Amino acid sequence: MYKVLITDPIAPEGIELLEKDPEVEVYNEPEISYEELLEIIKDFDAIITRSRTPVTKELIERGEKLKVIGRAGVGVDNVDIETATKKGILVVNTPGANTIGATELTMMHMLTIMRNGHKAHENILSYRWDRKKFMGEELYGKTLGIIGLGNIGSQVAIRAKAFGMKVMAYDPYIPKEKADRLGVKLVDNLHDMLKEIDVLTIHAPLTHETKNMIDEKEFEIMKDGVYIVNCARGGIINERALIKYMEMGKIKGVALDVYSKEPPPPEFVDELKRLADKVNISLSPHIGANTYESQRNVAVIVAQQVLKALKGQTVEYAVNAPFPDLSVLTLIKPYLDLAEKLGKFLVQWSDEGIRSVHIEVRGDIAEHFQPISSAVLKGILEEVVDFPVNIINAFYVARDRGISVEELSSEETPDFKHYIKVVVKDGREKVVAGTVLEGQIPRITEIDNYKVDIEPEGILLVFENKDVPGVIGKIGSILGGANINIAGFRLGREKKGGIAIGILNLDDPIPEEVLEEIKKIPEILFVKQILL
């Protein structure tokens, strides 16, 4: 019998699923204290928690029989993932369980700000009948722009089309075929979409790519009278710019379920209240998952994942990768780290969404090809999705995102004892390769057609330029003026006087306006800031 302990409230459907299994003995203790939990955890094979229970290093180490930790929800901040992994304990969660709840909340907010539903409601409660004040706009015939065509974005698209809306989407990580099936026009350039839309809704994770994705430049190119909805993540919209363009009258309606800081600071709320007579505003306190159905889905999915894990079956939503043989984990860890960095580098180096990945693992590490290949995908996908990706679920997530994966392993290697090479296609081919030197020092040795020698760590400024004198001096002058210190410099080139690639290690990130200034240098052909 497997003993499963539930330490936080979950919907009864999940509990019933566990209790029906003849191999499982369920202990439902949703109000158990941490101190009590420490005393009894040694007897359990699995624990199911929400955010209340801290699954700490001490708790995990006392869990002598613990095989799986189930987190009923997406976030795993309360779980010590590293300790669980070292102990060979699988951690699972429930991404996607709130898809419909978040979708319907988006539609509710959209209808509210376009039809003045909240204001009309308050009007009646004030014993008034000001019908003429509540002229609204129909969704029918309007153009909706969706940032992020994943699970929730796709469901919003389906419902928007049912309202008779024209739907466009920007998501560089979704294949065109998926958009075609949904009847959605997928665009390659965000700004092209923003020029055409009447309503914008966001359904993307918050990453370095999407942080402040909607800023002053983006608001400026939108139509006058645009409606903005964000039920995804705070921080994707620059709230300072949002307030500015609300004041200017550019924005007709704003609906927010998420905020850069939660709860939002009083000064931001006061700004919104001040603009409430000028702009239709609909706000909610991050309640996308607050439906009975979503909570039931969370409970059922976490129960299913725990049962599969206990019985040695494949789970879909693993947060970590258990290595029962810790000597193997120690042996390949430097290569896993390098592989992940190569993936992180490429997803930032690429101009557009990655459609296919070719992974080569050569030398005597070829026997560990599978986890190394998965680590490459982990590095790529962590920049794309808003739920944990690891070497167990990386291939599942890549498949779901429409990314094709081609693999090659060989004991033969051209230049190094060990060698990992990754090629992606984002409209054109991008290449990065690396090795681990003696002393377990990871290095990037190739970028596209250039031979280089780079430590894949920290903040990198990578640029292609015409191979003429003075380019580095110009860049250094701009960075110096911005008080940004250069910690290291590497150069690669195909031939003298041709095209060169430069890589600067920096002590601090480059602000967007400084990066724009570097792009204006005539000899610069391409520049990217990459965070590793």
PDB file of N, CA and C in Angstrom, residues 19-76:
ATOM      1  N   GLU A  19      -8.748   7.741  -3.201  1.00  0.00           N
ATOM      2  CA  GLU A  19      -9.349   6.740  -2.309  1.00  0.00           C
ATOM      3  C   GLU A  19      -9.868   5.519  -3.058  1.00  0.00           C
ATOM      4  N   LYS A  20     -10.227   5.690  -4.305  1.00  0.00           N
ATOM      5  CA  LYS A  20     -10.744   4.567  -5.105  1.00  0.00           C
ATOM      6  C   LYS A  20      -9.648   3.589  -5.512  1.00  0.00           C
ATOM      7  N   ASP A  21      -8.408   4.031  -5.477  1.00  0.00           N
ATOM      8  CA  ASP A  21      -7.312   3.157  -5.892  1.00  0.00           C
ATOM      9  C   ASP A  21      -7.014   2.158  -4.763  1.00  0.00           C
ATOM     10  N   PRO A  22      -7.087   0.857  -5.041  1.00  0.00           N
ATOM     11  CA  PRO A  22      -6.905  -0.149  -3.988  1.00  0.00           C
ATOM     12  C   PRO A  22      -5.487  -0.199  -3.426  1.00  0.00           C
ATOM     13  N   GLU A  23      -4.538   0.401  -4.132  1.00  0.00           N
ATOM     14  CA  GLU A  23      -3.150   0.369  -3.671  1.00  0.00           C
ATOM     15  C   GLU A  23      -2.783   1.594  -2.843  1.00  0.00           C
ATOM     16  N   VAL A  24      -3.768   2.463  -2.595  1.00  0.00           N
ATOM     17  CA  VAL A  24      -3.461   3.737  -1.946  1.00  0.00           C
ATOM     18  C   VAL A  24      -4.256   3.893  -0.652  1.00  0.00           C
ATOM     19  N   GLU A  25      -3.566   4.373   0.372  1.00  0.00           N
ATOM     20  CA  GLU A  25      -4.187   4.708   1.646  1.00  0.00           C
ATOM     21  C   GLU A  25      -4.062   6.223   1.821  1.00  0.00           C
ATOM     22  N   VAL A  26      -5.195   6.922   1.918  1.00  0.00           N
ATOM     23  CA  VAL A  26      -5.211   8.387   1.909  1.00  0.00           C
ATOM     24  C   VAL A  26      -5.400   8.934   3.320  1.00  0.00           C
ATOM     25  N   TYR A  27      -4.583   9.924   3.659  1.00  0.00           N
ATOM     26  CA  TYR A  27      -4.712  10.648   4.921  1.00  0.00           C
ATOM     27  C   TYR A  27      -4.933  12.124   4.575  1.00  0.00           C
ATOM     28  N   ASN A  28      -6.141  12.598   4.813  1.00  0.00           N
ATOM     29  CA  ASN A  28      -6.491  13.974   4.461  1.00  0.00           C
ATOM     30  C   ASN A  28      -6.390  14.847   5.711  1.00  0.00           C
ATOM     31  N   GLU A  29      -5.320  15.646   5.782  1.00  0.00           N
ATOM     32  CA  GLU A  29      -5.058  16.501   6.953  1.00  0.00           C
ATOM     33  C   GLU A  29      -4.830  17.939   6.461  1.00  0.00           C
ATOM     34  N   PRO A  30      -5.876  18.622   5.998  1.00  0.00           N
ATOM     35  CA  PRO A  30      -5.690  19.925   5.347  1.00  0.00           C
ATOM     36  C   PRO A  30      -5.277  21.067   6.273  1.00  0.00           C
ATOM     37  N   GLU A  31      -5.329  20.832   7.590  1.00  0.00           N
ATOM     38  CA  GLU A  31      -4.932  21.891   8.523  1.00  0.00           C
ATOM     39  C   GLU A  31      -3.755  21.471   9.398  1.00  0.00           C
ATOM     40  N   ILE A  32      -3.032  20.458   8.977  1.00  0.00           N
ATOM     41  CA  ILE A  32      -1.916  19.964   9.778  1.00  0.00           C
ATOM     42  C   ILE A  32      -0.836  21.036   9.911  1.00  0.00           C
ATOM     43  N   SER A  33      -0.246  21.132  11.095  1.00  0.00           N
ATOM     44  CA  SER A  33       0.817  22.119  11.309  1.00  0.00           C
ATOM     45  C   SER A  33       2.130  21.573  10.761  1.00  0.00           C
ATOM     46  N   TYR A  34       3.038  22.487  10.504  1.00  0.00           N
ATOM     47  CA  TYR A  34       4.344  22.087   9.978  1.00  0.00           C
ATOM     48  C   TYR A  34       5.081  21.200  10.988  1.00  0.00           C
ATOM     49  N   GLU A  35       4.960  21.522  12.246  1.00  0.00           N
ATOM     50  CA  GLU A  35       5.631  20.742  13.294  1.00  0.00           C
ATOM     51  C   GLU A  35       5.093  19.308  13.333  1.00  0.00           C
ATOM     52  N   GLU A  36       3.759  19.168  13.226  1.00  0.00           N
ATOM     53  CA  GLU A  36       3.170  17.821  13.191  1.00  0.00           C
ATOM     54  C   GLU A  36       3.607  17.070  11.948  1.00  0.00           C
ATOM     55  N   LEU A  37       3.679  17.793  10.832  1.00  0.00           N
ATOM     56  CA  LEU A  37       4.072  17.181   9.565  1.00  0.00           C
ATOM     57  C   LEU A  37       5.485  16.614   9.643  1.00  0.00           C
ATOM     58  N   LEU A  38       6.380  17.354  10.268  1.00  0.00           N
ATOM     59  CA  LEU A  38       7.756  16.873  10.425  1.00  0.00           C
ATOM     60  C   LEU A  38       7.816  15.544  11.163  1.00  0.00           C
ATOM     61  N   GLU A  39       6.898  15.354  12.102  1.00  0.00           N
ATOM     62  CA  GLU A  39       6.908  14.135  12.921  1.00  0.00           C
ATOM     63  C   GLU A  39       6.396  12.909  12.176  1.00  0.00           C
ATOM     64  N   ILE A  40       5.463  13.108  11.229  1.00  0.00           N
ATOM     65  CA  ILE A  40       4.815  11.936  10.613  1.00  0.00           C
ATOM     66  C   ILE A  40       5.233  11.695   9.164  1.00  0.00           C
ATOM     67  N   ILE A  41       5.978  12.609   8.538  1.00  0.00           N
ATOM     68  CA  ILE A  41       6.256  12.498   7.101  1.00  0.00           C
ATOM     69  C   ILE A  41       7.048  11.239   6.761  1.00  0.00           C
ATOM     70  N   LYS A  42       7.784  10.690   7.750  1.00  0.00           N
ATOM     71  CA  LYS A  42       8.612   9.503   7.499  1.00  0.00           C
ATOM     72  C   LYS A  42       7.796   8.296   7.066  1.00  0.00           C
ATOM     73  N   ASP A  43       6.502   8.308   7.342  1.00  0.00           N
ATOM     74  CA  ASP A  43       5.664   7.145   7.042  1.00  0.00           C
ATOM     75  C   ASP A  43       4.999   7.212   5.665  1.00  0.00           C
ATOM     76  N   PHE A  44       5.190   8.309   4.909  1.00  0.00           N
ATOM     77  CA  PHE A  44       4.406   8.522   3.689  1.00  0.00           C
ATOM     78  C   PHE A  44       5.236   8.403   2.418  1.00  0.00           C
ATOM     79  N   ASP A  45       4.563   7.859   1.390  1.00  0.00           N
ATOM     80  CA  ASP A  45       5.180   7.713   0.066  1.00  0.00           C
ATOM     81  C   ASP A  45       4.958   8.944  -0.806  1.00  0.00           C
ATOM     82  N   ALA A  46       3.903   9.697  -0.510  1.00  0.00           N
ATOM     83  CA  ALA A  46       3.584  10.878  -1.314  1.00  0.00           C
ATOM     84  C   ALA A  46       2.928  11.928  -0.444  1.00  0.00           C
ATOM     85  N   ILE A  47       3.148  13.193  -0.825  1.00  0.00           N
ATOM     86  CA  ILE A  47       2.504  14.309  -0.151  1.00  0.00           C
ATOM     87  C   ILE A  47       1.899  15.220  -1.213  1.00  0.00           C
ATOM     88  N   ILE A  48       0.674  15.682  -0.972  1.00  0.00           N
ATOM     89  CA  ILE A  48       0.005  16.621  -1.880  1.00  0.00           C
ATOM     90  C   ILE A  48      -0.230  17.919  -1.118  1.00  0.00           C
ATOM     91  N   THR A  49       0.250  19.027  -1.683  1.00  0.00           N
ATOM     92  CA  THR A  49       0.164  20.318  -1.009  1.00  0.00           C
ATOM     93  C   THR A  49      -0.399  21.381  -1.948  1.00  0.00           C
ATOM     94  N   ARG A  50      -0.714  22.520  -1.352  1.00  0.00           N
ATOM     95  CA  ARG A  50      -0.922  23.743  -2.128  1.00  0.00           C
ATOM     96  C   ARG A  50       0.170  24.713  -1.679  1.00  0.00           C
ATOM     97  N   SER A  51      -0.161  25.986  -1.552  1.00  0.00           N
ATOM     98  CA  SER A  51       0.880  26.961  -1.196  1.00  0.00           C
ATOM     99  C   SER A  51       1.086  27.085   0.314  1.00  0.00           C
ATOM    100  N   ARG A  52       0.154  26.571   1.127  1.00  0.00           N
ATOM    101  CA  ARG A  52       0.239  26.764   2.580  1.00  0.00           C
ATOM    102  C   ARG A  52       1.403  25.987   3.186  1.00  0.00           C
ATOM    103  N   THR A  53       1.649  24.800   2.689  1.00  0.00           N
ATOM    104  CA  THR A  53       2.616  23.903   3.314  1.00  0.00           C
ATOM    105  C   THR A  53       4.020  24.115   2.753  1.00  0.00           C
ATOM    106  N   PRO A  54       4.991  24.485   3.589  1.00  0.00           N
ATOM    107  CA  PRO A  54       6.369  24.610   3.114  1.00  0.00           C
ATOM    108  C   PRO A  54       7.038  23.233   3.046  1.00  0.00           C
ATOM    109  N   VAL A  55       7.376  22.801   1.843  1.00  0.00           N
ATOM    110  CA  VAL A  55       8.045  21.507   1.681  1.00  0.00           C
ATOM    111  C   VAL A  55       9.544  21.792   1.671  1.00  0.00           C
ATOM    112  N   THR A  56      10.112  21.865   2.846  1.00  0.00           N
ATOM    113  CA  THR A  56      11.479  22.333   3.046  1.00  0.00           C
ATOM    114  C   THR A  56      12.496  21.195   2.931  1.00  0.00           C
ATOM    115  N   LYS A  57      13.754  21.582   2.958  1.00  0.00           N
ATOM    116  CA  LYS A  57      14.838  20.596   2.939  1.00  0.00           C
ATOM    117  C   LYS A  57      14.704  19.647   4.128  1.00  0.00           C
ATOM    118  N   GLU A  58      14.429  20.193   5.314  1.00  0.00           N
ATOM    119  CA  GLU A  58      14.282  19.361   6.509  1.00  0.00           C
ATOM    120  C   GLU A  58      13.136  18.371   6.356  1.00  0.00           C
ATOM    121  N   LEU A  59      12.007  18.836   5.823  1.00  0.00           N
ATOM    122  CA  LEU A  59      10.850  17.958   5.646  1.00  0.00           C
ATOM    123  C   LEU A  59      11.175  16.839   4.665  1.00  0.00           C
ATOM    124  N   ILE A  60      11.798  17.196   3.551  1.00  0.00           N
ATOM    125  CA  ILE A  60      12.124  16.195   2.526  1.00  0.00           C
ATOM    126  C   ILE A  60      13.112  15.170   3.070  1.00  0.00           C
ATOM    127  N   GLU A  61      14.099  15.642   3.807  1.00  0.00           N
ATOM    128  CA  GLU A  61      15.100  14.702   4.340  1.00  0.00           C
ATOM    129  C   GLU A  61      14.509  13.781   5.389  1.00  0.00           C
ATOM    130  N   ARG A  62      13.459  14.223   6.072  1.00  0.00           N
ATOM    131  CA  ARG A  62      12.789  13.336   7.040  1.00  0.00           C
ATOM    132  C   ARG A  62      11.849  12.353   6.347  1.00  0.00           C
ATOM    133  N   GLY A  63      11.503  12.645   5.092  1.00  0.00           N
ATOM    134  CA  GLY A  63      10.598  11.762   4.349  1.00  0.00           C
ATOM    135  C   GLY A  63      11.327  10.547   3.811  1.00  0.00           C
ATOM    136  N   GLU A  64      11.607   9.593   4.688  1.00  0.00           N
ATOM    137  CA  GLU A  64      12.441   8.443   4.338  1.00  0.00           C
ATOM    138  C   GLU A  64      11.849   7.604   3.208  1.00  0.00           C
ATOM    139  N   LYS A  65      10.512   7.571   3.125  1.00  0.00           N
ATOM    140  CA  LYS A  65       9.851   6.759   2.095  1.00  0.00           C
ATOM    141  C   LYS A  65       9.307   7.608   0.938  1.00  0.00           C
ATOM    142  N   LEU A  66       9.503   8.921   1.022  1.00  0.00           N
ATOM    143  CA  LEU A  66       8.869   9.840   0.074  1.00  0.00           C
ATOM    144  C   LEU A  66       9.343   9.586  -1.358  1.00  0.00           C
ATOM    145  N   LYS A  67       8.386   9.411  -2.261  1.00  0.00           N
ATOM    146  CA  LYS A  67       8.674   9.161  -3.673  1.00  0.00           C
ATOM    147  C   LYS A  67       8.193  10.280  -4.582  1.00  0.00           C
ATOM    148  N   VAL A  68       7.129  10.992  -4.166  1.00  0.00           N
ATOM    149  CA  VAL A  68       6.568  12.032  -5.027  1.00  0.00           C
ATOM    150  C   VAL A  68       5.955  13.141  -4.182  1.00  0.00           C
ATOM    151  N   ILE A  69       6.157  14.370  -4.626  1.00  0.00           N
ATOM    152  CA  ILE A  69       5.527  15.554  -4.036  1.00  0.00           C
ATOM    153  C   ILE A  69       4.589  16.126  -5.085  1.00  0.00           C
ATOM    154  N   GLY A  70       3.304  16.221  -4.754  1.00  0.00           N
ATOM    155  CA  GLY A  70       2.324  16.767  -5.691  1.00  0.00           C
ATOM    156  C   GLY A  70       1.929  18.169  -5.290  1.00  0.00           C
ATOM    157  N   ARG A  71       2.122  19.131  -6.186  1.00  0.00           N
ATOM    158  CA  ARG A  71       1.730  20.520  -5.920  1.00  0.00           C
ATOM    159  C   ARG A  71       0.444  20.805  -6.682  1.00  0.00           C
ATOM    160  N   ALA A  72      -0.646  21.000  -5.953  1.00  0.00           N
ATOM    161  CA  ALA A  72      -1.944  21.274  -6.578  1.00  0.00           C
ATOM    162  C   ALA A  72      -1.972  22.739  -7.022  1.00  0.00           C
ATOM    163  N   GLY A  73      -1.428  22.997  -8.185  1.00  0.00           N
ATOM    164  CA  GLY A  73      -1.294  24.348  -8.732  1.00  0.00           C
ATOM    165  C   GLY A  73      -0.068  24.406  -9.611  1.00  0.00           C
ATOM    166  N   VAL A  74       0.229  25.588 -10.138  1.00  0.00           N
ATOM    167  CA  VAL A  74       1.369  25.737 -11.038  1.00  0.00           C
ATOM    168  C   VAL A  74       2.642  26.049 -10.263  1.00  0.00           C
ATOM    169  N   GLY A  75       2.578  27.016  -9.353  1.00  0.00           N
ATOM    170  CA  GLY A  75       3.768  27.473  -8.654  1.00  0.00           C
ATOM    171  C   GLY A  75       4.327  26.432  -7.704  1.00  0.00           C
ATOM    172  N   VAL A  76       5.642  26.342  -7.642  1.00  0.00           N
ATOM    173  CA  VAL A  76       6.301  25.391  -6.738  1.00  0.00           C
ATOM    174  C   VAL A  76       7.322  26.120  -5.856  1.00  0.00           C
TER     175      VAL A  76
END
